[in-house]
mmCIF file of C-alpha atoms in Angstrom:
data_model
loop_
_atom_site.group_PDB
_atom_site.id
_atom_site.type_symbol
_atom_site.label_atom_id
_atom_site.label_comp_id
_atom_site.label_asym_id
_atom_site.label_seq_id
_atom_site.Cartn_x
_atom_site.Cartn_y
_atom_site.Cartn_z
ATOM 1 C CA UNK A 231 113.066 123.073 88.547
ATOM 2 C CA UNK A 232 111.813 126.130 90.349
ATOM 3 C CA UNK A 233 110.853 125.201 93.909
ATOM 4 C CA UNK A 234 107.578 127.133 93.981
ATOM 5 C CA UNK A 235 106.463 125.642 90.660
ATOM 6 C CA UNK A 236 107.202 122.165 91.947
ATOM 7 C CA UNK A 237 105.364 122.849 95.189
ATOM 8 C CA UNK A 238 102.336 123.872 93.151
ATOM 9 C CA UNK A 239 102.625 120.650 91.199
ATOM 10 C CA UNK A 240 102.617 118.665 94.417
ATOM 11 C CA UNK A 241 99.490 120.489 95.557
ATOM 12 C CA UNK A 242 97.985 119.469 92.202
ATOM 13 C CA UNK A 243 98.938 115.889 92.994
ATOM 14 C CA UNK A 244 97.138 116.308 96.322
ATOM 15 C CA UNK A 245 93.984 117.637 94.637
ATOM 16 C CA UNK A 246 94.061 114.847 92.055
ATOM 17 C CA UNK A 247 94.570 112.360 94.878
ATOM 18 C CA UNK A 248 91.629 113.773 96.841
ATOM 19 C CA UNK A 249 89.367 113.589 93.780
ATOM 20 C CA UNK A 250 90.348 109.979 93.039
ATOM 21 C CA UNK A 251 89.959 109.019 96.704
ATOM 22 C CA UNK A 252 86.508 110.623 96.908
ATOM 23 C CA UNK A 253 85.375 108.949 93.676
ATOM 24 C CA UNK A 254 86.467 105.579 95.065
ATOM 25 C CA UNK A 255 84.766 106.402 98.389
ATOM 26 C CA UNK A 256 81.471 107.244 96.655
ATOM 27 C CA UNK A 257 81.597 104.188 94.371
ATOM 28 C CA UNK A 258 82.695 101.703 97.047
ATOM 29 C CA UNK A 259 79.268 101.051 98.667
ATOM 30 C CA UNK A 260 77.854 100.181 95.225
ATOM 31 C CA UNK A 261 80.805 98.279 93.782
ATOM 32 C CA UNK A 262 82.404 96.555 96.769
ATOM 33 C CA UNK A 263 81.847 92.816 97.146
ATOM 34 C CA UNK A 264 79.819 91.945 100.220
ATOM 35 C CA UNK A 265 81.506 88.545 100.451
ATOM 36 C CA UNK A 266 83.535 88.042 103.642
ATOM 37 C CA UNK A 267 87.188 89.070 103.363
ATOM 38 C CA UNK A 268 90.084 86.607 103.458
ATOM 39 C CA UNK A 269 90.333 86.488 107.261
ATOM 40 C CA UNK A 270 86.558 86.215 107.854
ATOM 41 C CA UNK A 271 86.255 83.603 105.147
ATOM 42 C CA UNK A 272 89.131 81.575 106.617
ATOM 43 C CA UNK A 273 87.477 81.880 110.046
ATOM 44 C CA UNK A 274 84.240 80.492 108.568
ATOM 45 C CA UNK A 275 86.147 77.506 107.174
ATOM 46 C CA UNK A 276 88.340 76.545 110.111
ATOM 47 C CA UNK A 277 86.457 77.552 113.272
ATOM 48 C CA UNK A 278 83.493 75.448 114.354
ATOM 49 C CA UNK A 279 80.156 77.162 114.008
ATOM 50 C CA UNK A 280 79.219 77.510 117.666
ATOM 51 C CA UNK A 281 82.580 78.994 118.630
ATOM 52 C CA UNK A 282 82.557 81.400 115.675
ATOM 53 C CA UNK A 283 79.019 82.553 116.501
ATOM 54 C CA UNK A 284 80.096 83.178 120.081
ATOM 55 C CA UNK A 285 83.119 85.213 118.902
ATOM 56 C CA UNK A 286 80.977 87.250 116.557
ATOM 57 C CA UNK A 287 78.439 87.923 119.305
ATOM 58 C CA UNK A 288 81.084 89.173 121.713
ATOM 59 C CA UNK A 289 81.137 92.908 122.277
ATOM 60 C CA UNK A 290 83.997 94.821 120.678
ATOM 61 C CA UNK A 291 86.455 96.490 123.058
ATOM 62 C CA UNK A 292 84.911 99.842 122.190
ATOM 63 C CA UNK A 293 81.745 100.887 120.366
ATOM 64 C CA UNK A 294 82.577 102.846 117.220
ATOM 65 C CA UNK A 295 80.394 105.698 115.928
ATOM 66 C CA UNK A 296 79.924 104.245 112.407
ATOM 67 C CA UNK A 297 80.343 100.466 112.621
ATOM 68 C CA UNK A 298 80.816 98.665 109.294
ATOM 69 C CA UNK A 299 81.145 101.948 107.385
ATOM 70 C CA UNK A 300 77.457 102.732 107.747
ATOM 71 C CA UNK A 301 75.209 105.248 109.465
ATOM 72 C CA UNK A 302 72.228 103.627 111.142
ATOM 73 C CA UNK A 303 69.036 103.860 109.092
ATOM 74 C CA UNK A 304 70.674 105.821 106.266
ATOM 75 C CA UNK A 305 71.180 102.971 103.788
ATOM 76 C CA UNK A 306 73.544 103.482 100.847
ATOM 77 C CA UNK A 307 73.633 107.253 101.373
ATOM 78 C CA UNK A 308 74.903 106.646 104.893
ATOM 79 C CA UNK A 309 77.554 104.249 103.583
ATOM 80 C CA UNK A 310 78.775 106.774 101.025
ATOM 81 C CA UNK A 311 78.804 109.456 103.705
ATOM 82 C CA UNK A 312 80.676 107.217 106.169
ATOM 83 C CA UNK A 313 83.453 106.372 103.710
ATOM 84 C CA UNK A 314 83.711 109.986 102.510
ATOM 85 C CA UNK A 315 83.996 111.161 106.145
ATOM 86 C CA UNK A 316 86.668 108.531 106.801
ATOM 87 C CA UNK A 317 88.609 109.532 103.694
ATOM 88 C CA UNK A 318 88.562 113.217 104.666
ATOM 89 C CA UNK A 319 89.491 112.329 108.256
ATOM 90 C CA UNK A 320 92.540 110.326 107.127
ATOM 91 C CA UNK A 321 93.428 113.145 104.733
ATOM 92 C CA UNK A 322 93.249 115.771 107.470
ATOM 93 C CA UNK A 323 95.112 113.717 110.062
ATOM 94 C CA UNK A 324 97.940 112.752 107.707
ATOM 95 C CA UNK A 325 98.258 116.293 106.343
ATOM 96 C CA UNK A 326 98.273 117.764 109.862
ATOM 97 C CA UNK A 327 100.715 115.200 111.219
ATOM 98 C CA UNK A 328 102.938 115.699 108.176
ATOM 99 C CA UNK A 329 102.965 119.466 108.692
ATOM 100 C CA UNK A 330 103.774 119.000 112.390
ATOM 101 C CA UNK A 331 106.554 116.504 111.719
ATOM 102 C CA UNK A 332 108.235 118.200 108.779
ATOM 103 C CA UNK A 333 111.561 119.835 109.312
ATOM 104 C CA UNK B 190 92.772 91.057 107.088
ATOM 105 C CA UNK B 191 91.626 93.344 109.919
ATOM 106 C CA UNK B 192 91.692 91.212 113.072
ATOM 107 C CA UNK B 193 88.702 91.950 115.381
ATOM 108 C CA UNK B 194 89.090 92.150 119.177
ATOM 109 C CA UNK B 195 87.596 88.705 119.754
ATOM 110 C CA UNK B 196 90.230 86.855 117.662
ATOM 111 C CA UNK B 197 93.246 87.422 119.982
ATOM 112 C CA UNK B 198 93.224 87.169 123.810
ATOM 113 C CA UNK B 199 94.134 90.425 125.566
ATOM 114 C CA UNK B 200 97.505 89.211 126.889
ATOM 115 C CA UNK B 201 98.720 88.357 123.412
ATOM 116 C CA UNK B 202 97.161 91.431 121.822
ATOM 117 C CA UNK B 203 99.308 93.584 124.143
ATOM 118 C CA UNK B 204 102.447 91.781 122.947
ATOM 119 C CA UNK B 205 101.685 92.787 119.343
ATOM 120 C CA UNK B 206 101.209 96.390 120.490
ATOM 121 C CA UNK B 207 104.641 96.178 122.171
ATOM 122 C CA UNK B 208 106.116 94.960 118.873
ATOM 123 C CA UNK B 209 104.256 97.624 116.869
ATOM 124 C CA UNK B 210 105.190 100.636 119.042
ATOM 125 C CA UNK B 211 108.914 100.843 118.153
ATOM 126 C CA UNK B 212 107.972 100.729 114.466
ATOM 127 C CA UNK B 213 105.384 103.487 114.950
ATOM 128 C CA UNK B 214 108.031 105.505 116.796
ATOM 129 C CA UNK B 215 110.572 104.932 113.999
ATOM 130 C CA UNK B 216 107.987 105.917 111.391
ATOM 131 C CA UNK B 217 107.435 109.219 113.225
ATOM 132 C CA UNK B 218 111.201 109.740 113.303
ATOM 133 C CA UNK B 219 111.229 109.058 109.574
ATOM 134 C CA UNK B 220 108.524 111.698 109.118
ATOM 135 C CA UNK B 221 110.522 114.276 111.082
ATOM 136 C CA UNK B 222 113.655 113.565 109.076
ATOM 137 C CA UNK B 223 112.247 113.116 105.572
ATOM 138 C CA UNK B 224 109.026 115.094 105.251
ATOM 139 C CA UNK B 225 109.056 118.640 103.921
ATOM 140 C CA UNK B 226 106.509 120.977 102.329
ATOM 141 C CA UNK B 227 106.932 119.089 99.060
ATOM 142 C CA UNK B 228 106.255 115.624 100.428
ATOM 143 C CA UNK B 229 103.416 116.279 102.908
ATOM 144 C CA UNK B 230 100.728 116.667 100.177
ATOM 145 C CA UNK B 231 101.899 113.436 98.523
ATOM 146 C CA UNK B 232 101.724 111.560 101.831
ATOM 147 C CA UNK B 233 98.258 112.937 102.598
ATOM 148 C CA UNK B 234 96.912 112.105 99.118
ATOM 149 C CA UNK B 235 98.234 108.550 99.362
ATOM 150 C CA UNK B 236 96.802 108.036 102.860
ATOM 151 C CA UNK B 237 93.340 109.254 101.784
ATOM 152 C CA UNK B 238 93.436 107.118 98.630
ATOM 153 C CA UNK B 239 94.465 104.019 100.585
ATOM 154 C CA UNK B 240 91.663 104.490 103.125
ATOM 155 C CA UNK B 241 89.119 104.765 100.306
ATOM 156 C CA UNK B 242 90.421 101.824 98.312
ATOM 157 C CA UNK B 243 90.437 99.636 101.427
ATOM 158 C CA UNK B 244 86.644 100.055 101.441
ATOM 159 C CA UNK B 245 86.497 98.557 97.943
ATOM 160 C CA UNK B 246 86.459 94.795 98.374
ATOM 161 C CA UNK B 247 87.124 92.868 95.182
ATOM 162 C CA UNK B 248 85.496 89.438 94.784
ATOM 163 C CA UNK B 249 88.047 86.646 94.313
ATOM 164 C CA UNK B 250 85.659 83.668 94.033
ATOM 165 C CA UNK B 251 85.100 80.979 96.684
ATOM 166 C CA UNK B 252 82.621 83.333 98.366
ATOM 167 C CA UNK B 253 85.496 85.542 99.437
ATOM 168 C CA UNK B 254 86.661 89.088 98.783
ATOM 169 C CA UNK B 255 89.678 91.182 99.576
ATOM 170 C CA UNK B 256 91.105 94.648 99.235
ATOM 171 C CA UNK B 257 94.387 96.414 98.772
ATOM 172 C CA UNK B 258 96.513 97.193 101.864
ATOM 173 C CA UNK B 259 98.867 99.742 100.314
ATOM 174 C CA UNK B 260 101.914 99.730 102.614
ATOM 175 C CA UNK B 261 104.197 98.479 99.829
ATOM 176 C CA UNK B 262 102.974 101.188 97.445
ATOM 177 C CA UNK B 263 103.694 103.976 99.944
ATOM 178 C CA UNK B 264 107.067 102.438 100.877
ATOM 179 C CA UNK B 265 108.143 102.201 97.221
ATOM 180 C CA UNK B 266 107.120 105.781 96.410
ATOM 181 C CA UNK B 267 108.928 107.234 99.444
ATOM 182 C CA UNK B 268 111.864 104.821 99.312
ATOM 183 C CA UNK B 269 111.332 103.666 102.908
ATOM 184 C CA UNK B 270 109.164 101.005 104.555
ATOM 185 C CA UNK B 271 108.720 103.463 107.444
ATOM 186 C CA UNK B 272 106.459 105.565 105.210
ATOM 187 C CA UNK B 273 104.223 102.513 104.795
ATOM 188 C CA UNK B 274 104.143 101.938 108.567
ATOM 189 C CA UNK B 275 103.141 105.565 109.148
ATOM 190 C CA UNK B 276 100.319 105.635 106.591
ATOM 191 C CA UNK B 277 98.897 102.237 107.607
ATOM 192 C CA UNK B 278 99.011 103.223 111.291
ATOM 193 C CA UNK B 279 96.946 106.347 110.560
ATOM 194 C CA UNK B 280 94.512 104.423 108.341
ATOM 195 C CA UNK B 281 94.106 101.628 110.927
ATOM 196 C CA UNK B 282 93.538 104.158 113.740
ATOM 197 C CA UNK B 283 90.630 105.741 111.852
ATOM 198 C CA UNK B 284 89.247 102.359 110.728
ATOM 199 C CA UNK B 285 89.406 100.926 114.251
ATOM 200 C CA UNK B 286 88.145 103.878 116.294
ATOM 201 C CA UNK B 287 85.570 105.339 113.887
ATOM 202 C CA UNK B 288 84.339 102.323 111.904
ATOM 203 C CA UNK B 289 85.001 99.303 114.112
ATOM 204 C CA UNK B 290 87.015 97.756 111.268
ATOM 205 C CA UNK B 291 89.748 95.868 113.097
ATOM 206 C CA UNK B 292 89.758 95.773 116.892
ATOM 207 C CA UNK B 293 91.283 98.268 119.290
ATOM 208 C CA UNK B 294 93.138 95.654 121.370
ATOM 209 C CA UNK B 295 94.230 93.931 118.153
ATOM 210 C CA UNK B 296 95.279 97.136 116.381
ATOM 211 C CA UNK B 297 98.882 96.408 117.322
ATOM 212 C CA UNK B 298 98.710 93.076 115.487
ATOM 213 C CA UNK B 299 97.036 94.732 112.498
ATOM 214 C CA UNK B 300 99.765 97.395 112.378
ATOM 215 C CA UNK B 301 102.442 94.680 112.585
ATOM 216 C CA UNK B 302 100.838 92.622 109.784
ATOM 217 C CA UNK B 303 99.637 95.264 107.354
ATOM 218 C CA UNK B 304 101.978 98.168 108.129
ATOM 219 C CA UNK B 305 105.248 96.479 109.066
ATOM 220 C CA UNK B 306 105.311 93.026 107.434
ATOM 221 C CA UNK B 307 103.554 93.812 104.146
ATOM 222 C CA UNK B 308 105.488 97.083 103.811
ATOM 223 C CA UNK B 309 108.938 95.675 104.640
ATOM 224 C CA UNK B 310 108.549 92.502 102.555
ATOM 225 C CA UNK B 311 107.010 94.513 99.723
ATOM 226 C CA UNK B 312 109.658 97.213 99.744
ATOM 227 C CA UNK B 313 112.731 95.007 100.067
ATOM 228 C CA UNK B 314 111.454 92.534 97.460
ATOM 229 C CA UNK B 315 110.931 95.496 95.143
ATOM 230 C CA UNK B 316 114.428 96.838 95.919
ATOM 231 C CA UNK B 317 116.041 93.453 95.279
ATOM 232 C CA UNK B 318 114.250 92.967 91.955
ATOM 233 C CA UNK B 319 114.055 96.412 90.376
ATOM 234 C CA UNK B 320 117.426 96.382 88.620
ATOM 235 C CA UNK B 321 116.812 92.935 87.165
ATOM 236 C CA UNK B 322 113.153 93.168 86.202
ATOM 237 C CA UNK B 323 112.416 96.893 85.970
ATOM 238 C CA UNK B 324 110.153 98.737 88.379
ATOM 239 C CA UNK B 325 106.824 97.502 86.960
ATOM 240 C CA UNK B 326 107.442 93.799 87.597
ATOM 241 C CA UNK B 327 109.344 94.534 90.810
ATOM 242 C CA UNK B 328 106.492 96.589 92.287
ATOM 243 C CA UNK B 329 103.946 93.938 91.269
ATOM 244 C CA UNK B 330 105.898 91.041 92.808
ATOM 245 C CA UNK B 331 106.898 93.039 95.896
ATOM 246 C CA UNK B 332 103.353 94.146 96.708
ATOM 247 C CA UNK B 333 101.944 90.668 96.035
ATOM 248 C CA UNK B 334 104.544 88.897 98.184
ATOM 249 C CA UNK B 335 104.186 91.489 100.962
ATOM 250 C CA UNK B 336 100.467 90.766 101.260
ATOM 251 C CA UNK B 337 100.941 86.996 101.054
ATOM 252 C CA UNK B 338 103.627 86.933 103.776
ATOM 253 C CA UNK B 339 101.552 89.183 106.063
ATOM 254 C CA UNK B 340 98.569 86.814 105.687
ATOM 255 C CA UNK B 341 100.782 83.857 106.630
ATOM 256 C CA UNK B 342 101.963 85.797 109.697
ATOM 257 C CA UNK B 343 98.303 86.515 110.509
ATOM 258 C CA UNK B 344 97.478 82.776 110.259
ATOM 259 C CA UNK B 345 100.326 81.958 112.675
ATOM 260 C CA UNK B 346 99.073 84.635 115.099
ATOM 261 C CA UNK B 347 95.584 83.106 114.868
ATOM 262 C CA UNK B 348 97.091 79.704 115.718
ATOM 263 C CA UNK B 349 99.040 81.082 118.689
ATOM 264 C CA UNK B 350 95.833 82.791 119.844
ATOM 265 C CA UNK B 351 94.026 79.431 119.753
ATOM 266 C CA UNK B 352 91.587 80.823 117.180
ATOM 267 C CA UNK B 353 92.638 78.875 114.043
ATOM 268 C CA UNK B 354 94.146 75.410 113.711
ATOM 269 C CA UNK B 355 97.646 75.757 112.219
ATOM 270 C CA UNK B 356 97.519 73.891 108.919
ATOM 271 C CA UNK B 357 93.957 74.642 107.858
ATOM 272 C CA UNK B 358 94.423 78.283 108.882
ATOM 273 C CA UNK B 359 97.658 78.618 106.900
ATOM 274 C CA UNK B 360 96.089 76.943 103.859
ATOM 275 C CA UNK B 361 92.967 79.145 103.856
ATOM 276 C CA UNK B 362 94.730 82.427 104.611
ATOM 277 C CA UNK B 363 97.547 81.657 102.162
ATOM 278 C CA UNK B 364 95.216 80.668 99.326
ATOM 279 C CA UNK B 365 92.869 83.647 99.666
ATOM 280 C CA UNK B 366 95.660 86.209 99.991
ATOM 281 C CA UNK B 367 97.690 84.703 97.197
ATOM 282 C CA UNK B 368 94.767 85.690 94.966
ATOM 283 C CA UNK B 369 93.902 88.973 96.729
ATOM 284 C CA UNK B 370 97.578 89.924 96.516
ATOM 285 C CA UNK B 371 97.629 89.282 92.804
ATOM 286 C CA UNK B 372 94.733 91.561 91.892
ATOM 287 C CA UNK B 373 94.141 93.817 94.862
ATOM 288 C CA UNK B 374 97.751 94.476 95.778
ATOM 289 C CA UNK B 375 100.195 93.652 92.974
ATOM 290 C CA UNK B 376 98.218 94.925 90.019
ATOM 291 C CA UNK B 377 96.999 98.168 91.625
ATOM 292 C CA UNK B 378 100.462 98.924 93.058
ATOM 293 C CA UNK B 379 102.130 98.419 89.669
ATOM 294 C CA UNK B 380 99.490 100.522 87.885
ATOM 295 C CA UNK B 381 99.892 103.428 90.340
ATOM 296 C CA UNK B 382 103.705 103.248 90.148
ATOM 297 C CA UNK B 383 103.585 103.264 86.329
ATOM 298 C CA UNK B 384 101.125 106.191 86.319
ATOM 299 C CA UNK B 385 103.327 108.221 88.680
ATOM 300 C CA UNK B 386 106.450 107.332 86.714
ATOM 301 C CA UNK B 387 104.777 108.638 83.542
ATOM 302 C CA UNK B 388 103.174 111.777 84.996
ATOM 303 C CA UNK B 389 105.537 112.767 87.808
ATOM 304 C CA UNK B 390 108.773 110.708 87.769
ATOM 305 C CA UNK B 391 110.288 113.290 90.137
ATOM 306 C CA UNK B 392 107.893 112.133 92.871
ATOM 307 C CA UNK B 393 109.370 108.663 93.069
ATOM 308 C CA UNK B 394 112.225 108.467 95.544
ATOM 309 C CA UNK B 395 115.569 108.598 93.731
ATOM 310 C CA UNK B 396 116.325 105.101 95.012
ATOM 311 C CA UNK B 397 113.406 103.834 92.942
ATOM 312 C CA UNK B 398 114.535 105.150 89.600
ATOM 313 C CA UNK B 399 118.311 105.384 90.118
ATOM 314 C CA UNK B 400 119.496 102.387 88.096
ATOM 315 C CA UNK B 401 116.252 102.003 86.212
ATOM 316 C CA UNK B 402 116.558 102.164 82.463
ATOM 317 C CA UNK B 403 119.619 99.921 82.290
ATOM 318 C CA UNK B 404 117.616 96.749 81.918
ATOM 319 C CA UNK B 405 114.169 98.132 81.204
#
C-alpha cells in the first residue's frame, strides 16, 4: 500500500470518527438516561440518607465551568453545546499530544 | 463510575494518584514509541468518540443507568493497554476539569479504575481468548470483564474510604456493572471491532488479527 494513500485513508477515518462523535454528542442530551449511574445508584442503596445528602452538599475540590455537561440557563441547547465543546476539546488535545509525542 | 471528590478522603485519594502516575508516564512513553503520522488521527478519533459516548447513559433497569468506558476498545485496536490508559487519562482530565464529572482529587482513582484496570483486564482477556473464540467473542468478553472487575475494585476503594459497606457495596456495584458491561461495554466494543475489521482491517494492530482466521 502506498504510504500517502494510506495516510489519506486514516484522515478519512478521523473525519468519520469526528462525525460519529459529534452525532452522538448532539443526540446524547435527548437520548441519555437521567437515572443515576452505577456508582451513584449503589451510593443511594448503601449509604444512609443523611450522610449521602451531606456528601452531595459538600463543595467539589474545584468549580468547573460547565458542571453536569450543561451551560447555566441554556437548557438542552446548552447541554448539546457543552458535550460538543468537550468532544472537540478531547479531539484537539489528543491530536496535539499525539503529534507532539510521535517519533 | 466517576468517583466525586467527596467519596474518598484526601489522604487516600493521593495514594491512587501515586499509583496512577507511573501508568500515565508509561502511556506517554508508549505514545512516543508507537505513534506516528498514521496512528495519531486514529487515536484522536477514538478519544473524541469515547468522550461523546460516555455522555450517553443507557438505562439498565432498577432506576440505574451506565455508559461505556472504552479503555478495552482502544487497547485492543492499538494492541497495548497503555493506549487505553492514555485515552482515558485525557478523557477524564477534560471531564473532571471542565464538566465536574469525577473529582479532581479522585481523578487518580478514576484513572486507575477506568484507564488501568478496565483496559488491562479487557485487553489481556481479549488476548487470551482471541485464538480460541475469534475476535468478536473475545472483544465482547474482554470489554465486559474489564468493566466488571474495575467496578469491583471501585467498590473495594469505597469500602477502604469508609464510604460503602463492603458486602452491600460489592453486591450493588457488581450487579449494576455486570449489566452495564454487557450492553454498554461488551456489545459496543465488539460492534466497533467488527466494523473496523470489515472496513479497515489494516488499522487493527497485527497482534489482533495475527492468528485470527484459524478458528473463526
